[in-house]
Coordinates of C-alpha atoms and ligand atoms in Angstrom, one line a residue:
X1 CA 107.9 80.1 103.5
X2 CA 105.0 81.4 106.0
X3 CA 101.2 81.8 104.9
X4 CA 100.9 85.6 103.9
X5 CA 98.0 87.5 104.6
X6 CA 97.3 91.5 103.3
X7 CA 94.5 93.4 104.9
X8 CA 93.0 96.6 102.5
X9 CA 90.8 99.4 103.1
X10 CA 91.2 102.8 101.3
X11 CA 93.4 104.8 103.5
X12 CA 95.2 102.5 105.3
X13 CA 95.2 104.4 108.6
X14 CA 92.1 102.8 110.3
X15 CA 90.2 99.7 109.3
X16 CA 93.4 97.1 107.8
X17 CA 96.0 98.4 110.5
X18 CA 93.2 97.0 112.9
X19 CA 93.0 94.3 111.5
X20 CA 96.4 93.4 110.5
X21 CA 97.4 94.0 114.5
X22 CA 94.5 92.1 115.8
X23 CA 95.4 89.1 113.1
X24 CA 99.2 89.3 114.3
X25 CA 97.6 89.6 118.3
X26 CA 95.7 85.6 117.4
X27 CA 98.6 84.6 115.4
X28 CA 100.9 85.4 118.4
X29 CA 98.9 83.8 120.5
X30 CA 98.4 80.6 118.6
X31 CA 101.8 80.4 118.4
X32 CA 102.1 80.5 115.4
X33 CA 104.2 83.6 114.7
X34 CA 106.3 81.7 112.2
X35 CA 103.8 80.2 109.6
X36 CA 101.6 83.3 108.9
X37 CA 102.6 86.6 108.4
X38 CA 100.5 89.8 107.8
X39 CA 100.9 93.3 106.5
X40 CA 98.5 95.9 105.0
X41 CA 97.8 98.5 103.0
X42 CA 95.4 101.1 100.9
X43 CA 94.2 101.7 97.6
X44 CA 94.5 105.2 97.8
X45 CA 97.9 106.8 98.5
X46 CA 96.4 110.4 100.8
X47 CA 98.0 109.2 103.7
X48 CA 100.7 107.2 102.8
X49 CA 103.8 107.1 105.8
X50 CA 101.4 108.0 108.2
X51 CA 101.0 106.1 111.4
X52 CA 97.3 104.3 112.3
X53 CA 94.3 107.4 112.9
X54 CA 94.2 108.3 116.6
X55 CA 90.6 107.3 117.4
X56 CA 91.3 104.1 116.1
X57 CA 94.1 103.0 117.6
X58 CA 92.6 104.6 121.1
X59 CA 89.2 102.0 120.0
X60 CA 91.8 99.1 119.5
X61 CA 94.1 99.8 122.9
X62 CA 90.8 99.3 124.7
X63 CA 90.9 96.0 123.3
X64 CA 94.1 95.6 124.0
X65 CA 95.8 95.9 121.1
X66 CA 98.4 98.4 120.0
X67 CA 98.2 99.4 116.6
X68 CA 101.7 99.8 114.8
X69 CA 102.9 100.5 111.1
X70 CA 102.7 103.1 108.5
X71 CA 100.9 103.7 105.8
X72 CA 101.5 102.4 102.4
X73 CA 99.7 102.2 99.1
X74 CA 98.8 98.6 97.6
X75 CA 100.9 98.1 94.5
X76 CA 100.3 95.5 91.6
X77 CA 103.2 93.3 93.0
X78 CA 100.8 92.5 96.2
X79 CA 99.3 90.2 94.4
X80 CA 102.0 87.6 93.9
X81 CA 103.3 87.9 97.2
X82 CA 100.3 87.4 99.4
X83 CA 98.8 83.6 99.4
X84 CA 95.3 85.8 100.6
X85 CA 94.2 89.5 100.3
X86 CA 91.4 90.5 102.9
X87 CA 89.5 93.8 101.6
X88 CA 87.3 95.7 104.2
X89 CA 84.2 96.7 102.1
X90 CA 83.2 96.4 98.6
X91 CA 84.6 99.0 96.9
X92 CA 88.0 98.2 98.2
X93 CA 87.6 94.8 96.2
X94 CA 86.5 96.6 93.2
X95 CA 89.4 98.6 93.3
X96 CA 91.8 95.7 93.9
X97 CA 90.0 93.8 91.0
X98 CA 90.6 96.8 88.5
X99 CA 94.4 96.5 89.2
X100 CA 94.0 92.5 87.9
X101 CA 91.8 93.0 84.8
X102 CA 92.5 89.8 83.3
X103 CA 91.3 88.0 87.0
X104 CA 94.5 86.0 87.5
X105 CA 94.6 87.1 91.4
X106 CA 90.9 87.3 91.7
X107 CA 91.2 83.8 93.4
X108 CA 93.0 85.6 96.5
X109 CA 90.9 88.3 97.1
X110 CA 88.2 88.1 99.5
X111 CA 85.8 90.8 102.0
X112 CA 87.3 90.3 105.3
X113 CA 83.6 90.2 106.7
X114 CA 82.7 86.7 104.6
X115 CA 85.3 84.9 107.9
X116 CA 82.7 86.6 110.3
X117 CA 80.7 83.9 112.4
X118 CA 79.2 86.3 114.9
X119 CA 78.2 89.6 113.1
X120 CA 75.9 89.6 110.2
X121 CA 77.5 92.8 108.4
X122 CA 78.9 92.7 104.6
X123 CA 81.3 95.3 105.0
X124 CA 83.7 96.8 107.2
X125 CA 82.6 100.1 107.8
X126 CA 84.3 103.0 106.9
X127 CA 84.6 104.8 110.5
X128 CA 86.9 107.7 108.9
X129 CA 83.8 110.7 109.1
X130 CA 81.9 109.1 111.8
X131 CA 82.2 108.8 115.4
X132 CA 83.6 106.9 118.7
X133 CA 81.1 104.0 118.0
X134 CA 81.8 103.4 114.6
X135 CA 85.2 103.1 115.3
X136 CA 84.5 100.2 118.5
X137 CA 82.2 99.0 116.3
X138 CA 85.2 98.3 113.5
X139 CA 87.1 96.6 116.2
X140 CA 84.3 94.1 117.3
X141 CA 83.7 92.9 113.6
X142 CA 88.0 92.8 112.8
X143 CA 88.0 90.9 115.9
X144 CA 85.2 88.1 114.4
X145 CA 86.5 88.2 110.8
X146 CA 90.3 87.5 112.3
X147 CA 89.3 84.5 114.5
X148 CA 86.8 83.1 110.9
X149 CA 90.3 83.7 109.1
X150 CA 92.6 82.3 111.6
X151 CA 90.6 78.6 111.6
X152 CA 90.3 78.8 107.7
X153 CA 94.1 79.5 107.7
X154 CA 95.2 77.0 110.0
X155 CA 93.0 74.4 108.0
X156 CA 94.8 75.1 105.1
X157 CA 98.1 74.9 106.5
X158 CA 97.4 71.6 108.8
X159 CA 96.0 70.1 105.5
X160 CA 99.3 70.9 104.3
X161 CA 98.8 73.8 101.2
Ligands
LIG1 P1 90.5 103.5 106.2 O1 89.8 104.8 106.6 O2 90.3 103.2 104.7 O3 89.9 102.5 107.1 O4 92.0 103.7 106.5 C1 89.9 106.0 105.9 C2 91.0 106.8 106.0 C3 91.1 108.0 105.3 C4 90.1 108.4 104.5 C5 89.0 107.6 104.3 C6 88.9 106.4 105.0 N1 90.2 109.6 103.8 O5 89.2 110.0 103.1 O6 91.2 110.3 103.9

C-alpha cells in the first residue's frame, strides 16, 4: 500500500492543487511514484468540479509545473484513508479538526508550512482576492514545505512505518 498524502485549503482551486502537483513533480522525480501518493481537496464545496484557478496554475507553469485535477470537497472518510493531511493555513486545520471532534485523526493533521526549512511563514496564504505576487509567492513556499515533507516522508518509510 503506498504512503498517502492529502493537501487542504478552502476552495480547492489554488493553494492544495499546487501543492499536490508540485508533491507529485518531487515524488516523480525521486522515483518514487509508487510508494507515495497524493490528492487534495477543500473544506468548502463553492467550487467543487472545477479545474485549478487560472493565475495559479499560470504562477505554477512558470515553475514548471502543470497543475491538473478538479475540485472536490474533503469528506469525513479522508481521514482514514490518508496516512498524513497537509492543511494550508490555520483555519483550514480548524475546520478539519471540527469534522473529528472526538481528536481520533488529529494525529494526521498538520500546516503544510511546519515542513518549511527556508521560509519563515505560518501559513499558506490565501492568494484568492489578491494579486500576481501572492500567487508566486504561494508557489515558492509549496515548493519548501514539499521538499520539508518529502525528507520526513521518505524517513518514515526507509525506517520502515
Ligand atoms: P484556495 O483559494 O483555498 O487556495 O483554493 C480560494 C479559492 C476560492 C475562494 C477562496 C480561496 N473563494 O472564496 O471562492
Amino acid at each position: 500500500m503506498p504512503y498517502k498524502l492529502l493537501f487542504v485549503c478552502l476552495g480547492n482551486i489554488c493553494r492544495s492543487p499546487s501543492a499536490e502537483n508540485i508533491m507529485n513533480h518531487l515524488i516523480a522525480q525521486a522515483n518514487l511514484s509508487d510508494r507515495i501518493v497524493c490528492d487534495s481537496a477543500g473544506t468548502a464545496g463553492y467550487h467543487v468540479g472545477n479545474p485549478p484557478d487560472r493565475r495559479m496554475a499560470i504562477a505554477a507553469q512558470r515553475q514548471g509545473i502543470t497543475l491538473c485535477g478538479s475540485a472536490r470537497q474533503f469528506v469525513k472518510a479522508d481521514f482514514e484513508t490518508f496516512d498524513r493531511i497537509l492543511a494550508m493555513d490555520r483555519e483550514n486545520l480548524v475546520n478539519l479538526c471540527a469534522l473529528d471532534p472526538s481528536g481520533k485523526y488529529r494525529h494526521k493533521v498538520q500546516l503544510m508550512c511546519d515542513f518549511c526549512t527556508r521560509h519563515t511563514l505560518k501559513e499558506v496564504p490565501d492568494p484568492y482576492y489578491g494579486g500576481t505576487e501572492g500567487f508566486n509567492q504561494v508557489i515558492a513556499l509549496l515548493f519548501d514545505a514539499c521538499e520539508g515533507l518529502l525528507a520526513e516522508v521518505t524517513q518514515e518509510l526507509a525506517a520502515g512505518k
